[in-house]
Every structure is written in structure tokens, then in C-alpha cells.
Amino acid sequence: MKWVLKWLFAILYHPIMWVLMLIAFIMPFMIYGDVKRIWNYEVPTDNFNAVLLAFIGLWLFLALRNPFLGRLYRRIPVLLPAMQMAFYTSVGLSLAIALLNGWADDGSYSKSLAAGLAAGAFVAVRLLMSLLFWKNPVMPQAASGRGGEGRD
């Protein structure tokens, strides 16, 4: 009975995962459009991207914590680092939107300070991502000794 529930969950999980992977790779371009729109028109936008990023983050967490659900990432080893890079880039741009919205909505700080804070937030997230990949370099799982091609 337990394996039936596991497979039913996997049948529901994997189609959603494919859609979220596609969205995660397109999302930095969509968020950049929002940043550009805030900058050009000086009008705040909604930051629904944060909700979608939380959902993508949950899905990535489930794939990393459960070997059964993370099968695709072990089959295609470059997919997980690519997803992480797209996710962290989107997080940085979403922080930039939040800071630019503070300027465009309230006028709580100047435009140049808002631009500096937004750029600083994006650079900080990128530096943290660089630190993550420096501490945990991307390597094939067969070479790292943590898995192999025939283990699934």
C-alpha cells in the first residue's frame, strides 16, 4: 500500500515539476521585465514572483530530500545546478523589485539610492550563490562517489 501512495504522489509531482522547471528558467527574464517597467514608468508592480519562487523552492527541496522524487536530477546532473542558478537569480531580482517598489510606491528614498540598493541586493545574492558553488562544486555524481548511473 505504501508503494502505491508513493507512485501516486510521483504521478502528481512530476508533471508539476516539469512545468515549474520551465517557469524557473524563464522567470529571470520575466522579473527583469518588471524591474525595467518599474524603472521606466516609476510605477510599482505586484511582486507575485515571490509566491511563485516559494513554490519552486518547495518543489526543489522535495526533490533534493527525497531520492524517489529527485531521480531526474540524478539522471541529468547538470539540471540541478542550472535550476539553482535560475532560482537564485530570480530571488535576487525579486529582492530588487521589492526595493524598487519601495521607491516607486512611497518615495521613501531617492531613485539613485533605490537603484543602488536593488543592484546591491542582486549582487549580494549572486555572491552568495558563488560561495555556495565554491563550497559545493558541481561534479558528476559518479565521480563524487555519491551515486551512480545504475542505482536508480
Short mmCIF file of C-alpha atoms in Angstrom, two decimals:
data_model
loop_
_atom_site.label_atom_id
_atom_site.label_comp_id
_atom_site.label_asym_id
_atom_site.label_seq_id
_atom_site.Cartn_x
_atom_site.Cartn_y
_atom_site.Cartn_z
CA MET A 1 0.00 0.00 0.00
CA LYS A 2 2.87 2.37 0.80
CA TRP A 3 4.42 1.97 -2.66
CA VAL A 4 1.04 2.71 -4.28
CA LEU A 5 0.84 6.04 -2.45
CA LYS A 6 4.44 6.77 -3.37
CA TRP A 7 3.75 6.20 -7.05
CA LEU A 8 0.51 8.19 -6.97
CA PHE A 9 2.35 11.12 -5.41
CA ALA A 10 5.08 10.79 -8.04
CA ILE A 11 2.47 10.79 -10.82
CA LEU A 12 1.14 14.08 -9.46
CA TYR A 13 4.57 15.51 -8.63
CA HIS A 14 6.48 15.03 -11.88
CA PRO A 15 4.17 16.86 -14.33
CA ILE A 16 4.11 19.84 -11.97
CA MET A 17 7.90 19.61 -11.67
CA TRP A 18 8.32 19.85 -15.46
CA VAL A 19 6.13 22.96 -15.61
CA LEU A 20 7.97 24.55 -12.68
CA MET A 21 11.35 23.82 -14.28
CA LEU A 22 10.23 25.60 -17.43
CA ILE A 23 8.93 28.54 -15.40
CA ALA A 24 12.13 28.66 -13.32
CA PHE A 25 14.28 29.02 -16.44
CA ILE A 26 12.03 31.73 -17.93
CA MET A 27 11.42 33.56 -14.65
CA PRO A 28 14.61 35.71 -14.52
CA PHE A 29 13.66 37.22 -17.89
CA MET A 30 10.10 37.89 -16.70
CA ILE A 31 11.29 39.51 -13.48
CA TYR A 32 13.83 41.62 -15.38
CA GLY A 33 10.93 42.96 -17.44
CA ASP A 34 9.19 44.01 -14.22
CA VAL A 35 12.34 45.73 -12.96
CA LYS A 36 12.64 47.59 -16.25
CA ARG A 37 8.96 48.59 -16.12
CA ILE A 38 9.32 49.97 -12.57
CA TRP A 39 12.42 51.90 -13.56
CA ASN A 40 10.99 53.40 -16.76
CA TYR A 41 7.43 54.22 -15.66
CA GLU A 42 8.12 54.80 -11.94
CA VAL A 43 5.03 52.78 -11.04
CA PRO A 44 5.18 49.86 -8.59
CA THR A 45 4.20 46.38 -9.71
CA ASP A 46 2.95 43.42 -7.78
CA ASN A 47 5.60 41.01 -6.59
CA PHE A 48 3.76 37.75 -7.24
CA ASN A 49 7.14 36.37 -8.22
CA ALA A 50 7.94 35.83 -4.54
CA VAL A 51 4.99 33.46 -4.15
CA LEU A 52 5.99 31.53 -7.25
CA LEU A 53 9.60 31.41 -6.08
CA ALA A 54 8.49 29.97 -2.74
CA PHE A 55 6.55 27.26 -4.58
CA ILE A 56 9.53 26.45 -6.83
CA GLY A 57 11.79 26.39 -3.77
CA LEU A 58 9.47 23.91 -2.05
CA TRP A 59 9.48 21.71 -5.13
CA LEU A 60 13.28 21.80 -5.33
CA PHE A 61 13.51 20.97 -1.63
CA LEU A 62 11.24 17.96 -2.07
CA ALA A 63 13.33 16.75 -4.99
CA LEU A 64 16.55 17.10 -3.03
CA ARG A 65 15.29 15.47 0.17
CA ASN A 66 13.50 12.50 -1.38
CA PRO A 67 15.61 10.17 -3.57
CA PHE A 68 12.50 8.88 -5.33
CA LEU A 69 11.36 12.36 -6.37
CA GLY A 70 14.85 13.60 -7.22
CA ARG A 71 15.51 10.87 -9.75
CA LEU A 72 15.54 13.26 -12.70
CA TYR A 73 18.24 15.41 -11.10
CA ARG A 74 20.44 12.36 -10.62
CA ARG A 75 19.89 11.25 -14.22
CA ILE A 76 20.76 14.69 -15.63
CA PRO A 77 23.41 16.02 -13.22
CA VAL A 78 23.66 19.49 -14.78
CA LEU A 79 19.93 20.13 -14.29
CA LEU A 80 20.06 20.76 -10.55
CA PRO A 81 22.83 23.42 -10.66
CA ALA A 82 21.07 25.10 -13.58
CA MET A 83 17.81 25.14 -11.62
CA GLN A 84 19.62 26.54 -8.58
CA MET A 85 21.23 29.30 -10.64
CA ALA A 86 17.89 30.28 -12.19
CA PHE A 87 16.22 30.16 -8.78
CA TYR A 88 18.84 32.30 -7.03
CA THR A 89 18.93 34.80 -9.90
CA SER A 90 15.16 35.12 -9.63
CA VAL A 91 15.43 35.61 -5.87
CA GLY A 92 17.94 38.44 -6.39
CA LEU A 93 15.74 40.12 -8.97
CA SER A 94 12.69 39.70 -6.74
CA LEU A 95 14.55 41.46 -3.92
CA ALA A 96 15.40 44.22 -6.38
CA ILE A 97 11.71 44.56 -7.24
CA ALA A 98 10.81 44.84 -3.56
CA LEU A 99 13.37 47.62 -3.08
CA LEU A 100 12.37 49.45 -6.26
CA ASN A 101 8.70 49.19 -5.27
CA GLY A 102 9.56 50.95 -2.01
CA TRP A 103 10.91 53.84 -4.03
CA ALA A 104 8.15 53.88 -6.66
CA ASP A 105 5.27 53.49 -4.21
CA ASP A 106 6.23 55.60 -1.20
CA GLY A 107 9.11 57.68 -2.47
CA SER A 108 10.79 56.66 0.77
CA TYR A 109 14.23 57.08 -0.79
CA SER A 110 15.70 58.60 -3.92
CA LYS A 111 15.83 56.92 -7.29
CA SER A 112 19.61 56.61 -7.24
CA LEU A 113 19.54 55.05 -3.76
CA ALA A 114 16.82 52.63 -4.89
CA ALA A 115 18.94 51.64 -7.89
CA GLY A 116 21.98 51.15 -5.67
CA LEU A 117 20.04 49.07 -3.14
CA ALA A 118 18.48 46.94 -5.89
CA ALA A 119 21.84 46.36 -7.57
CA GLY A 120 23.42 45.63 -4.20
CA ALA A 121 20.73 43.06 -3.35
CA PHE A 122 21.19 41.35 -6.71
CA VAL A 123 24.98 41.32 -6.39
CA ALA A 124 24.74 40.00 -2.80
CA VAL A 125 22.56 37.09 -3.91
CA ARG A 126 24.94 36.33 -6.78
CA LEU A 127 27.93 36.41 -4.41
CA LEU A 128 26.16 34.03 -2.04
CA MET A 129 25.43 31.75 -4.98
CA SER A 130 29.10 31.86 -5.95
CA LEU A 131 30.02 30.95 -2.38
CA LEU A 132 27.57 28.04 -2.49
CA PHE A 133 29.09 26.66 -5.68
CA TRP A 134 32.62 27.26 -4.38
CA LYS A 135 31.88 25.25 -1.22
CA ASN A 136 29.87 22.59 -3.13
CA PRO A 137 31.34 22.36 -6.64
CA VAL A 138 29.30 20.89 -9.45
CA MET A 139 30.56 17.43 -10.29
CA PRO A 140 29.02 14.33 -11.79
CA GLN A 141 27.64 12.02 -9.12
CA ALA A 142 29.51 9.00 -10.43
CA ALA A 143 32.82 10.83 -9.94
CA SER A 144 31.85 12.08 -6.49
CA GLY A 145 31.13 8.60 -5.19
CA ARG A 146 27.62 9.56 -4.04
CA GLY A 147 25.66 7.70 -6.63
CA GLY A 148 25.88 6.12 -9.96
CA GLU A 149 24.15 5.52 -13.18
CA GLY A 150 22.78 2.10 -12.25
CA ARG A 151 21.49 2.83 -8.76
CA ASP A 152 18.02 4.08 -9.71
#
